[in-house]
mmCIF file of C-alpha atoms in Angstrom:
data_model
loop_
_atom_site.group_PDB
_atom_site.id
_atom_site.type_symbol
_atom_site.label_atom_id
_atom_site.label_comp_id
_atom_site.label_asym_id
_atom_site.label_seq_id
_atom_site.Cartn_x
_atom_site.Cartn_y
_atom_site.Cartn_z
ATOM 1 C CA GLU A 203 -39.253 37.156 -7.998
ATOM 2 C CA ARG A 204 -35.496 36.409 -8.144
ATOM 3 C CA ALA A 205 -36.106 32.724 -8.900
ATOM 4 C CA MET A 206 -38.480 33.656 -11.729
ATOM 5 C CA ARG A 207 -35.903 36.010 -13.258
ATOM 6 C CA ILE A 208 -33.280 33.260 -13.092
ATOM 7 C CA ASN A 209 -35.681 30.821 -14.776
ATOM 8 C CA PHE A 210 -36.560 33.346 -17.484
ATOM 9 C CA ARG A 211 -32.866 33.977 -18.161
ATOM 10 C CA SER A 212 -32.183 30.227 -18.295
ATOM 11 C CA ALA A 213 -35.017 29.784 -20.806
ATOM 12 C CA ILE A 214 -33.682 32.569 -23.020
ATOM 13 C CA CYS A 215 -30.133 31.200 -22.885
ATOM 14 C CA ALA A 216 -31.322 27.686 -23.750
ATOM 15 C CA ALA A 217 -33.442 28.996 -26.617
ATOM 16 C CA LEU A 218 -30.545 31.071 -27.984
ATOM 17 C CA LEU A 219 -28.351 27.974 -27.964
ATOM 18 C CA LEU A 220 -30.961 26.101 -30.001
ATOM 19 C CA LEU A 221 -31.860 28.820 -32.497
ATOM 20 C CA PRO A 222 -30.062 29.347 -35.818
ATOM 21 C CA GLU A 223 -27.743 32.280 -36.435
ATOM 22 C CA GLN A 224 -30.625 34.518 -37.591
ATOM 23 C CA PHE A 225 -34.061 34.379 -36.031
ATOM 24 C CA ALA A 226 -37.181 36.456 -35.477
ATOM 25 C CA LYS A 227 -38.810 37.315 -32.165
ATOM 26 C CA ARG A 228 -41.566 34.751 -32.779
ATOM 27 C CA ASP A 229 -38.934 32.049 -33.367
ATOM 28 C CA LEU A 230 -37.436 32.870 -29.973
ATOM 29 C CA TYR A 231 -40.785 32.728 -28.208
ATOM 30 C CA ARG A 232 -41.711 29.503 -30.010
ATOM 31 C CA GLU A 233 -38.437 27.911 -28.869
ATOM 32 C CA ILE A 234 -38.969 29.045 -25.257
ATOM 33 C CA CYS A 235 -42.519 27.650 -25.233
ATOM 34 C CA THR A 236 -41.326 24.433 -26.855
ATOM 35 C CA LEU A 237 -38.794 24.007 -24.054
ATOM 36 C CA SER A 238 -41.625 24.270 -21.544
ATOM 37 C CA TYR A 239 -43.486 21.399 -23.163
ATOM 38 C CA ARG A 240 -40.558 19.194 -24.147
ATOM 39 C CA GLY A 241 -40.904 15.897 -22.346
ATOM 40 C CA ASP A 242 -44.648 16.305 -21.779
ATOM 41 C CA VAL A 243 -46.035 13.070 -23.229
ATOM 42 C CA ARG A 244 -49.437 14.689 -23.720
ATOM 43 C CA MET A 245 -47.936 16.839 -26.484
ATOM 44 C CA ALA A 246 -47.271 13.700 -28.535
ATOM 45 C CA PHE A 247 -50.712 12.170 -28.083
ATOM 46 C CA ALA A 248 -53.477 14.344 -26.705
ATOM 47 C CA GLU A 249 -52.606 18.014 -27.129
ATOM 48 C CA ASP A 250 -53.454 20.221 -30.084
ATOM 49 C CA LYS A 251 -50.434 20.168 -32.420
ATOM 50 C CA SER A 252 -50.636 23.948 -32.799
ATOM 51 C CA LYS A 253 -50.720 24.603 -29.047
ATOM 52 C CA ILE A 254 -47.297 26.256 -28.903
ATOM 53 C CA GLU A 255 -47.990 28.448 -31.922
ATOM 54 C CA ASN A 256 -51.332 29.449 -30.367
ATOM 55 C CA ILE A 257 -49.634 30.364 -27.091
ATOM 56 C CA VAL A 258 -47.035 32.502 -28.870
ATOM 57 C CA ALA A 259 -49.615 34.220 -31.092
ATOM 58 C CA GLY A 260 -51.996 34.908 -28.217
ATOM 59 C CA SER A 261 -49.414 35.988 -25.644
ATOM 60 C CA GLU A 262 -46.894 38.018 -27.609
ATOM 61 C CA GLU A 263 -47.310 41.174 -25.512
ATOM 62 C CA GLU A 264 -46.895 39.224 -22.268
ATOM 63 C CA LEU A 265 -43.876 37.387 -23.678
ATOM 64 C CA ASP A 266 -42.398 40.754 -24.709
ATOM 65 C CA GLY A 267 -42.768 41.952 -21.120
ATOM 66 C CA ILE A 268 -41.065 38.857 -19.745
ATOM 67 C CA TYR A 269 -38.270 38.289 -22.257
ATOM 68 C CA LEU A 270 -37.600 41.230 -24.551
ATOM 69 C CA GLY A 271 -35.583 43.268 -22.036
ATOM 70 C CA GLU A 272 -33.267 40.310 -21.380
ATOM 71 C CA VAL A 273 -32.861 39.570 -25.076
ATOM 72 C CA GLU A 274 -31.974 43.155 -25.851
ATOM 73 C CA GLY A 275 -29.896 43.410 -22.667
ATOM 74 C CA PRO A 276 -27.758 40.877 -20.777
ATOM 75 C CA CYS A 277 -28.673 37.681 -22.641
ATOM 76 C CA GLY A 278 -28.377 39.361 -25.996
ATOM 77 C CA ALA A 279 -24.942 40.663 -25.061
ATOM 78 C CA MET A 280 -23.825 37.169 -23.980
ATOM 79 C CA ALA A 281 -24.949 35.731 -27.326
ATOM 80 C CA GLY A 282 -23.481 38.594 -29.326
ATOM 81 C CA LEU A 283 -26.908 39.458 -30.733
ATOM 82 C CA ARG A 284 -27.257 42.159 -33.341
ATOM 83 C CA ARG A 285 -30.666 43.492 -34.211
ATOM 84 C CA LEU A 286 -31.464 43.069 -37.884
ATOM 85 C CA GLU A 287 -32.976 46.113 -39.471
ATOM 86 C CA GLY A 288 -35.866 44.963 -41.596
ATOM 87 C CA GLY A 289 -38.011 48.027 -42.023
ATOM 88 C CA ASP A 290 -41.593 47.077 -41.227
ATOM 89 C CA GLY A 291 -40.803 43.374 -40.855
ATOM 90 C CA PRO A 292 -40.800 41.479 -37.578
ATOM 91 C CA LEU A 293 -38.146 42.135 -34.956
ATOM 92 C CA ALA A 294 -35.190 39.831 -35.683
ATOM 93 C CA TRP A 295 -31.601 39.252 -34.578
ATOM 94 C CA SER A 296 -28.368 37.684 -35.710
ATOM 95 C CA GLN A 297 -26.105 35.980 -33.188
ATOM 96 C CA GLU A 298 -22.404 35.132 -33.151
ATOM 97 C CA GLU A 299 -22.882 31.527 -34.194
ATOM 98 C CA GLY A 300 -19.214 30.627 -34.253
ATOM 99 C CA SER A 301 -18.065 32.103 -30.967
ATOM 100 C CA ALA A 302 -17.247 29.388 -28.427
ATOM 101 C CA SER A 303 -16.960 31.935 -25.628
ATOM 102 C CA SER A 304 -20.414 33.428 -26.281
ATOM 103 C CA ARG A 305 -21.973 29.942 -26.406
ATOM 104 C CA ALA A 306 -20.120 29.008 -23.229
ATOM 105 C CA GLU A 307 -21.435 32.139 -21.531
ATOM 106 C CA LEU A 308 -24.991 31.108 -22.426
ATOM 107 C CA LEU A 309 -24.356 27.555 -21.213
ATOM 108 C CA THR A 310 -23.239 28.779 -17.787
ATOM 109 C CA HIS A 311 -26.715 30.232 -17.260
ATOM 110 C CA LEU A 312 -28.486 26.911 -17.760
ATOM 111 C CA PRO A 313 -29.742 25.123 -14.645
ATOM 112 C CA ARG A 314 -27.202 22.932 -12.883
ATOM 113 C CA SER A 315 -29.286 19.820 -13.632
ATOM 114 C CA VAL A 316 -29.115 20.547 -17.369
ATOM 115 C CA LEU A 317 -25.353 21.070 -17.193
ATOM 116 C CA ALA A 318 -25.004 17.815 -15.257
ATOM 117 C CA GLU A 319 -26.916 16.017 -18.006
ATOM 118 C CA LEU A 320 -24.757 17.640 -20.662
ATOM 119 C CA SER A 321 -21.573 16.770 -18.780
ATOM 120 C CA GLY A 322 -22.431 13.102 -19.252
ATOM 121 C CA ARG A 323 -22.232 13.672 -23.009
ATOM 122 C CA VAL A 324 -18.697 15.059 -22.920
ATOM 123 C CA PRO A 325 -15.860 12.531 -22.484
ATOM 124 C CA ALA A 326 -14.496 12.723 -18.927
ATOM 125 C CA SER A 327 -11.010 13.432 -20.221
ATOM 126 C CA ALA A 328 -12.299 16.474 -22.110
ATOM 127 C CA SER A 329 -14.135 17.999 -19.180
ATOM 128 C CA ALA A 330 -12.431 19.479 -16.145
ATOM 129 C CA CYS A 331 -15.638 18.929 -14.192
ATOM 130 C CA ALA A 332 -16.736 15.434 -15.122
ATOM 131 C CA ASP A 333 -18.180 15.099 -11.608
ATOM 132 C CA PRO A 334 -21.623 16.805 -11.786
ATOM 133 C CA ARG A 335 -21.454 17.615 -8.054
ATOM 134 C CA ARG A 336 -18.738 20.171 -8.849
ATOM 135 C CA LEU A 337 -20.981 22.174 -11.166
ATOM 136 C CA GLY A 338 -21.824 24.605 -8.369
ATOM 137 C CA SER A 339 -18.563 26.462 -8.794
ATOM 138 C CA PRO A 340 -18.445 29.145 -11.499
ATOM 139 C CA GLU A 341 -15.062 27.847 -12.657
ATOM 140 C CA ALA A 342 -16.383 24.311 -13.156
ATOM 141 C CA ARG A 343 -19.466 25.581 -14.983
ATOM 142 C CA TRP A 344 -17.298 27.720 -17.286
ATOM 143 C CA SER A 345 -14.906 24.820 -17.926
ATOM 144 C CA LEU A 346 -17.761 22.490 -18.881
ATOM 145 C CA ALA A 347 -19.409 25.186 -20.973
ATOM 146 C CA MET A 348 -16.200 25.816 -22.916
ATOM 147 C CA ASP A 349 -15.729 22.055 -23.433
ATOM 148 C CA LEU A 350 -19.275 21.753 -24.783
ATOM 149 C CA ALA A 351 -18.922 24.820 -27.007
ATOM 150 C CA ARG A 352 -15.602 23.594 -28.433
ATOM 151 C CA ARG A 353 -16.991 20.134 -29.004
ATOM 152 C CA ARG A 354 -19.943 21.626 -30.904
ATOM 153 C CA GLU A 355 -17.524 23.542 -33.138
ATOM 154 C CA GLU A 356 -15.532 20.362 -33.804
ATOM 155 C CA MET A 357 -18.719 18.523 -34.835
ATOM 156 C CA ARG A 358 -19.608 21.178 -37.456
#
């Protein structure tokens, strides 16, 4: 149960990092499902191209039960999400796109293996934790996350 919650939170954090400043609930679920299939070679050759959209459309209630509480709670707070009021339109949010600290907070919730991969993309001099074995400490994870978030801002 605990491991599943951690994985769900990691998926939400990764999706929030990949989504634009404003997005709808379906966009979030599509991004989470896409992450699940990224790297699966069957998706490029053998699978139905609309598989992810079909999963999202057919499982929205289940996805709400898994993810919506986190998005409107802890993960949403980390990302600085604000619910957009759209009347009868779909549920949507706006996130603090420019905040390095909110992006860093989301990054710290990614799996250690993902952070290790990302650390290889940041110059060693820029990262206080260039050694991926040190990513177990919260301080090292935060340092790398801030480096990545700052670097993203510089590239904009």
